[in-house]
XYZ file of C-alpha atoms in Angstrom:
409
model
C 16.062 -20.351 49.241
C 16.138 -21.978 45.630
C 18.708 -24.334 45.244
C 19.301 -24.881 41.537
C 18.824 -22.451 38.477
C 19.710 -19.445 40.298
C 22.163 -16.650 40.509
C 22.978 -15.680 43.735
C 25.522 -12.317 44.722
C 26.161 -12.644 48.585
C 27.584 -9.718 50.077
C 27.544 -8.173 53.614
C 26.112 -4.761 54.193
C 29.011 -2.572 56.017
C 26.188 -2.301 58.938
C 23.792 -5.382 59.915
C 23.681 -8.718 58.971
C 20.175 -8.487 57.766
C 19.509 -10.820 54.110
C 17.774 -9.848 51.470
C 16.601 -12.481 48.389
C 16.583 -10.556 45.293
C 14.277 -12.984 42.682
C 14.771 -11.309 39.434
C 12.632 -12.931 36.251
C 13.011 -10.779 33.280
C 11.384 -11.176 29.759
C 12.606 -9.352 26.984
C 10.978 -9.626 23.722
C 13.100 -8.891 20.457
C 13.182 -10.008 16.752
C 14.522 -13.362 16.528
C 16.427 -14.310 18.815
C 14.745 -15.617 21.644
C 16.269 -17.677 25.033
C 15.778 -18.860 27.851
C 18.789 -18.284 30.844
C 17.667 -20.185 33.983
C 21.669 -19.901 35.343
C 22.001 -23.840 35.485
C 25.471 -23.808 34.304
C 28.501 -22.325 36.055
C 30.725 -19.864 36.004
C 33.372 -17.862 37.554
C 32.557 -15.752 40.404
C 33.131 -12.039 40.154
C 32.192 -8.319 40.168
C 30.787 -9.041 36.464
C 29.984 -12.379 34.499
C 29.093 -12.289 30.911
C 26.377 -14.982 29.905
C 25.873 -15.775 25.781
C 21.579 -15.291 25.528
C 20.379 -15.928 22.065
C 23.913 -15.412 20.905
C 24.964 -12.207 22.111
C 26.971 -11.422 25.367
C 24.838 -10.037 28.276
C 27.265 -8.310 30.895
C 26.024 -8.759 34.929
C 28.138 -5.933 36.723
C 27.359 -5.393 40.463
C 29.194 -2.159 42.095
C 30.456 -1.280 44.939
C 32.059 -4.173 45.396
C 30.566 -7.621 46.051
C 31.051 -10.793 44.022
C 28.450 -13.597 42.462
C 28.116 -16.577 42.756
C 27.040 -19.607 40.740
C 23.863 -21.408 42.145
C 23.836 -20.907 45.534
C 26.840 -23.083 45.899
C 29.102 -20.698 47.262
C 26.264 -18.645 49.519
C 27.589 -19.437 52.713
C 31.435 -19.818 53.822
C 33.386 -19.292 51.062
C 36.857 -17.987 51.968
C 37.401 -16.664 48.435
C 34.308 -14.092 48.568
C 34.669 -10.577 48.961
C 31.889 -9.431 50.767
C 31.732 -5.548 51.001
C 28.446 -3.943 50.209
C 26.538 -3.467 46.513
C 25.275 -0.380 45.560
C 23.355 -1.359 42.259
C 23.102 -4.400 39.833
C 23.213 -3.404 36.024
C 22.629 -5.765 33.010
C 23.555 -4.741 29.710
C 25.044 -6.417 26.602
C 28.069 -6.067 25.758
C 27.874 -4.070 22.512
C 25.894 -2.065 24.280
C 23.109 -1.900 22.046
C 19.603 -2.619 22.757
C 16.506 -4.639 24.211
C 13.415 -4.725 24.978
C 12.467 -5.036 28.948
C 9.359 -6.839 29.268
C 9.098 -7.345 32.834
C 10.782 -8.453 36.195
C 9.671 -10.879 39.323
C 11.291 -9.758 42.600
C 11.553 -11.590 45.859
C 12.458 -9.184 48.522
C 10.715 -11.252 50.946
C 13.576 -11.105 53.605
C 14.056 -7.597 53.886
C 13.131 -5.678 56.954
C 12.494 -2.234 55.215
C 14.251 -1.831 52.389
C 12.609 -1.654 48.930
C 14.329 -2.689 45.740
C 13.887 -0.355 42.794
C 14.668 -1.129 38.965
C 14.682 1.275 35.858
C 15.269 0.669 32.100
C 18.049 3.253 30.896
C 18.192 4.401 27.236
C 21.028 6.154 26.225
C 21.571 7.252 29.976
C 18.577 8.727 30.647
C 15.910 6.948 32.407
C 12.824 5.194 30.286
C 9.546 4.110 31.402
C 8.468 4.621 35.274
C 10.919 3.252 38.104
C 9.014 0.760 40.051
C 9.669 -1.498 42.852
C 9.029 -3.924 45.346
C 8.533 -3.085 49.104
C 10.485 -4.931 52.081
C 8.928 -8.449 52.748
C 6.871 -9.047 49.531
C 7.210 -10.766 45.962
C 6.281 -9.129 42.974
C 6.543 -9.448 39.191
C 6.777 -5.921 37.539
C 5.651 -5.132 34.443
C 7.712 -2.825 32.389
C 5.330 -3.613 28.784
C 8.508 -4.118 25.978
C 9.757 -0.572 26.694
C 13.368 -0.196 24.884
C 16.141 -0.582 26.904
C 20.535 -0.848 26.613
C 20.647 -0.969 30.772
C 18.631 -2.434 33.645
C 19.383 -1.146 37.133
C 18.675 -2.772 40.083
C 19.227 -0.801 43.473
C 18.409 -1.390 47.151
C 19.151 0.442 50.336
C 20.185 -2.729 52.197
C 21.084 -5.306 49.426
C 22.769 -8.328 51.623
C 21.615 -11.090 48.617
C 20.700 -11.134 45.113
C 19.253 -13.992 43.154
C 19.095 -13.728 39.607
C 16.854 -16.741 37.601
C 14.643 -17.074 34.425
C 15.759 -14.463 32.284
C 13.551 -15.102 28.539
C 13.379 -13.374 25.425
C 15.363 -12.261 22.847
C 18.793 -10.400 22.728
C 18.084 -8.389 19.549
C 15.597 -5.585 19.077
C 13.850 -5.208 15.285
C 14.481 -1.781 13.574
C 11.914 0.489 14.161
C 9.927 0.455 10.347
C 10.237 4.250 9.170
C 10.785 3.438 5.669
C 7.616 4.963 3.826
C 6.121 2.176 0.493
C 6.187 4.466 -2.423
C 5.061 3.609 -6.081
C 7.052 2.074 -7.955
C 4.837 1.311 -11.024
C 1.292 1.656 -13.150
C 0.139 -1.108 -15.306
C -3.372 -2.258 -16.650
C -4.512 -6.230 -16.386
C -6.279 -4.850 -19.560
C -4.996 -6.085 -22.890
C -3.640 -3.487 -25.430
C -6.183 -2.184 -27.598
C -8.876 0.446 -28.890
C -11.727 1.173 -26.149
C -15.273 2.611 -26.606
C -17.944 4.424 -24.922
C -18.858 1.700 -21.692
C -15.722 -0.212 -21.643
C -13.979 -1.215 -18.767
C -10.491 -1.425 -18.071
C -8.261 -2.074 -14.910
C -5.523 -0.083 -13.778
C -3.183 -0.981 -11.041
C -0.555 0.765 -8.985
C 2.273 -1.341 -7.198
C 3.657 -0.166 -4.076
C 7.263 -1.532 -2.475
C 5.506 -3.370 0.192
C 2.180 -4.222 1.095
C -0.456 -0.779 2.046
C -3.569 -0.612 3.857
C -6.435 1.367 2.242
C -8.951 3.840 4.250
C -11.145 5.572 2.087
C -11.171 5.724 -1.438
C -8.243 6.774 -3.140
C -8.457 8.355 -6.647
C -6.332 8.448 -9.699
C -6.914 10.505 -12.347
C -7.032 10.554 -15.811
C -5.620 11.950 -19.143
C -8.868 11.196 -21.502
C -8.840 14.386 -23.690
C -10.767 17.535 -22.851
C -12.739 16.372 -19.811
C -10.100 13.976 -17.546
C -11.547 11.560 -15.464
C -10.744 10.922 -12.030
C -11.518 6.406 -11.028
C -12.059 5.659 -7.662
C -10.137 3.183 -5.726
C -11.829 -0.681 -5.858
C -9.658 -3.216 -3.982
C -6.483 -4.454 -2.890
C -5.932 -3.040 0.718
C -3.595 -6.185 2.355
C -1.669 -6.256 -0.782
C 1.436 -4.125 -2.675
C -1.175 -3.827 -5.480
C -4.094 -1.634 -5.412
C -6.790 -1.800 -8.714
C -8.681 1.239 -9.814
C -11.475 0.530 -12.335
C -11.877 2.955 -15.130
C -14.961 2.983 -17.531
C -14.463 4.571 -20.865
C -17.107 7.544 -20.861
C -18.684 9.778 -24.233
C -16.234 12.142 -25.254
C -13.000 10.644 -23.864
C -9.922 9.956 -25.885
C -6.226 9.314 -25.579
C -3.821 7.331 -28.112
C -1.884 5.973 -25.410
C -3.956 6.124 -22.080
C -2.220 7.553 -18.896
C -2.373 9.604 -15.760
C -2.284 13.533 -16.025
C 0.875 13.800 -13.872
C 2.921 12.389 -11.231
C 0.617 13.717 -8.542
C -2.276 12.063 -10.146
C -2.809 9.568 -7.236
C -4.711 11.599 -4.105
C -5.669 9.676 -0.930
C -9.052 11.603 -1.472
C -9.523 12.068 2.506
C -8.495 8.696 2.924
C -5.277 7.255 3.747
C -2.831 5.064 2.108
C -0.559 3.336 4.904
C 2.216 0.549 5.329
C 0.870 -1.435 8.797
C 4.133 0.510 10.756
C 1.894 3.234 10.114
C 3.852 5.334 7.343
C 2.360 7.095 5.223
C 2.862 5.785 1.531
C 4.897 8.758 -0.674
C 1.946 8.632 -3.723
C 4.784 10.376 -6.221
C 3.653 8.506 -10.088
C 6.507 7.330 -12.606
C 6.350 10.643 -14.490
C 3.760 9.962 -17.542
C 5.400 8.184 -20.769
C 8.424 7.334 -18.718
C 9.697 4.023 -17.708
C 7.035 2.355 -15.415
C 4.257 4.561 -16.047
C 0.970 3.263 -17.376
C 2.055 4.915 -21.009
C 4.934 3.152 -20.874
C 3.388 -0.551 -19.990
C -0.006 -0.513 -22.312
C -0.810 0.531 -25.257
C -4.664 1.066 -24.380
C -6.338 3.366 -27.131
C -9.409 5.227 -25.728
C -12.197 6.430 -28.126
C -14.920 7.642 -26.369
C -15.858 10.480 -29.014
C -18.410 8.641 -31.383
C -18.413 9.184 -35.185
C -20.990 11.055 -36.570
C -22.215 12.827 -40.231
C -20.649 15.738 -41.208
C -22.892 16.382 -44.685
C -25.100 14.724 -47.001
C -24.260 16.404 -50.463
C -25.670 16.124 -53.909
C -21.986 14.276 -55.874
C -21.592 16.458 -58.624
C -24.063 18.271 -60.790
C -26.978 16.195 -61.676
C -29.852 17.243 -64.066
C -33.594 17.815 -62.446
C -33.973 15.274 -65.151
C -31.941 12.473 -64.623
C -33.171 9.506 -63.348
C -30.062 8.429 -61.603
C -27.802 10.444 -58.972
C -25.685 9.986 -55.739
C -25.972 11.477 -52.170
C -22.018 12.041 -50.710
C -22.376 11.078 -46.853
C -19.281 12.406 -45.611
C -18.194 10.845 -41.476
C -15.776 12.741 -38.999
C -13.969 9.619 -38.783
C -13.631 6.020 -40.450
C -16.300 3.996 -39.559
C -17.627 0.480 -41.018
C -20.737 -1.671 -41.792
C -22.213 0.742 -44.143
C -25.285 -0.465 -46.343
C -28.204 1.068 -47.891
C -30.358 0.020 -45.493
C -28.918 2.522 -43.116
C -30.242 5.278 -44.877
C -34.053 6.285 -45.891
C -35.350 8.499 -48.918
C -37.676 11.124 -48.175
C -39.337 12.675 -51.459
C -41.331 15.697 -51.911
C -43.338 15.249 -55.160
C -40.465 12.934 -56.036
C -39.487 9.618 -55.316
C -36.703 6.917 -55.716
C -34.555 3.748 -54.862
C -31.639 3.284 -52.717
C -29.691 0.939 -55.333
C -26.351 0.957 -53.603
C -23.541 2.682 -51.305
C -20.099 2.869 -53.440
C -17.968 1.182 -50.114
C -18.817 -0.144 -46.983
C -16.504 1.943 -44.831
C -14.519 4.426 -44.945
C -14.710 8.374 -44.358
C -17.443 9.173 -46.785
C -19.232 7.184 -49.145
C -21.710 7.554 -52.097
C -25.420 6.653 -51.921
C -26.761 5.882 -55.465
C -30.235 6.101 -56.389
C -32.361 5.139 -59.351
C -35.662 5.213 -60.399
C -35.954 8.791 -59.594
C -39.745 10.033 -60.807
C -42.059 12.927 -60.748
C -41.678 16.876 -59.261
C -39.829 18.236 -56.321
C -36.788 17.074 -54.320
C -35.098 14.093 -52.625
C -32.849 13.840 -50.220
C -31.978 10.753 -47.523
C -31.627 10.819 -44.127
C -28.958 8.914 -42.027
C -31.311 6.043 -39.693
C -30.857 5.832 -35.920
C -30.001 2.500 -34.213
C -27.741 1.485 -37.825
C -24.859 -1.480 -37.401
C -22.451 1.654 -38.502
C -19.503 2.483 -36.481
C -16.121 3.657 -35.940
C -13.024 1.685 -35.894
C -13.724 1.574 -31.758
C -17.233 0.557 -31.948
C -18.779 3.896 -31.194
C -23.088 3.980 -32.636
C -23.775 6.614 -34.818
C -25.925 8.985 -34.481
C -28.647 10.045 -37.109
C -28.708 12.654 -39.438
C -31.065 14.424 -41.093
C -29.674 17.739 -42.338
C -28.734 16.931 -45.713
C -28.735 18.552 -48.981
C -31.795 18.038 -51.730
C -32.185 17.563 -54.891
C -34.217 18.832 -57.301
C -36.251 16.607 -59.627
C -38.432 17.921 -62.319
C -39.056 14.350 -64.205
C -41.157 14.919 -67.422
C -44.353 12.984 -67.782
C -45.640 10.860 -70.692
């Protein structure tokens, strides 16, 4: 029998005088607290000891009757024993809250046919499978970090018990059943008008760190057609980026998400690592937090184009001189005469001039108008003009004429 390190609970079994060695080494595992008990130091024989293990109080009660005594000092011929019979040995803690059980080594090796059992309690009902250890052998059970508040030991024929090595930790960690949520949407993108091709970055926070599967999407408000941006990184993080690209036709003053259920897992998932699924609820658009509310990203998608080409005013066939009136849907820039091209019918002349280079419409002057039938000019392809954005042009060719009717020396 093991002389140091051990707790020992001698009683006598009301019939027979047969021993039994009870070797119990149990491993908890909780959150951070851990120990190690091997019994070395004494204490005061009883019906229950309390031990301090990682600084709570673990409570050793054996019933029906018996004491226990403190490393196998007091085993054999102590006067002060009582020695009736043990029905069970339960360990708890004090406050009665609880563990994990990890496992337990029994040595029942002098029994002659009695088994000893053990099974975790929860709330006084029985958790995980009761195992045990048959009559004459040593065994270490495993009972795999199931939760626990009360270990029970029983036997038939207990005549000994000897407790050593009990490791691990005396608190459990709270079960994680918090879900992350959102709790923002901001762009790494700096505030500003965006064109056609653009990219910008868009990222939603979460209150702890989520794992991606899939490809989320968020979508949108860009005007009459929203677009919906895939998910592109940050699984592993509380941050995850979505990478929109300004498309023709899209347009928003102050670029956000349609709603607060603009964020959809898209047949993927979106999960803390407990497992929880993340609650996807946006900051409702414009308020505090959303995207609206942290950037002020302009799109303009919708590119500027030529409303008319009109004759300004009322010019003679005759005169020599006249201006075109290119009128834009929108303010654009860069406009010079080389953007345009005269086509004649029987007549010809020279671009001289454009009255401003931007704005929403601007004259085109021409002189040196000559000979018999019309003019007009056409808007080029592939011109330097654009809108405040940076949106091309189109060209234009559906423009009024004019009629020239120059006489001839």
């Amino acid at each position: 029998m093991r002389q140091s390190g051990q707790w020992l609970v001698p009683v006598r079994k009301r019939v027979g005088a047969f021993l039994a060695v009870l070797l119990l080494t149990m491993a908890v595992e909780v959150q951070a607290a851990n120990f190690t008990e091997n019994f070395a130091s004494s204490f005061a024989q009883g019906t229950t000891v309390n031990r301090t293990l990682g600084g709570k109080t673990f409570v050793f009660t054996f019933s029906g009757g018996g004491d226990m005594a403190w490393d196998n000092m007091s085993l054999l011929g102590n006067p002060a024993m009582n020695l009736e019979g043990i029905g069970a040995v339960t360990i708890k803690r004090s406050d009665g809250q609880a563990f994990l059980f990890g496992s337990i080594h029994l040595n029942n090796m002098f029994a002659a046919t009695a088994a000893v059992d053990v099974q975790g309690f929860l709330a006084g009902a029985p958790v995980g499978t009761s195992q045990n250890v048959g009559a004459g052998l040593v065994q270490t059970l495993s009972f795999a970090n199931i939760q626990v508040d009360e270990i029970r030991v029983t036997s038939a024929s207990f005549e000994s018990v000897l407790l050593d090595d009990f490791i691990g930790d005396s608190e459990i960690a709270p079960s994680d059943i918090t879900p992350p949520s959102v709790i923002g949407v901001n762009s790494s993108t700096n505030n500003g008008t965006y064109k056609v091709g653009n990219p910008i970055s868009l990222h939603v926070s979460f209150s702890e760190t989520v794992l991606v599967t899939g490809t989320p999407q968020l979508t949108l408000e860009t005007g009459t057609t929203d677009r919906t941006v895939d998910y592109a990184s940050g699984s592993g993080t509380s941050t995850l980026t979505f990478n929109y690209t300004v498309q023709a036709g899209d347009s928003s003053a102050d670029l956000d998400y349609v709603a607060t259920n603009s964020l959809s897992p898209n047949g993927g998932t979106i999960k803390d690592a407990a497992g929880n699924n993340a609650i996807l609820t946006l900051p409702a658009p414009g308020a505090a937090n959303s995207l609206g509310a942290n950037k002020n990203i302009v799109i303009d998608g919708v590119a500027p184009s030529v409303t008319s080409i009109a004759v300004s005013g009322s010019p003679a066939s005759t005169d020599t001189a006249m201006a075109f009136t290119v009128t834009f849907s929108e303010p654009v820039n860069n406009v010079s005469t080389d953007d345009f091209t005269l086509v004649g019918n029987g007549a010809i002349g020279t671009i001289a001039s454009v009255s401003a280079s931007s704005g929403n419409a601007v004259n085109v002057n021409i002189t040196s108008i000559t000979g018999a039938g019309t003019i007009k000019i056409d808007l080029n392809g592939s011109t330097n003009i654009v809108d405040n954005a940076g949106n091309s042009i189109p060209s234009y060719s559906s423009g009024n004429t004019h009629t020239v009717a120059i006489p001839t020396a």
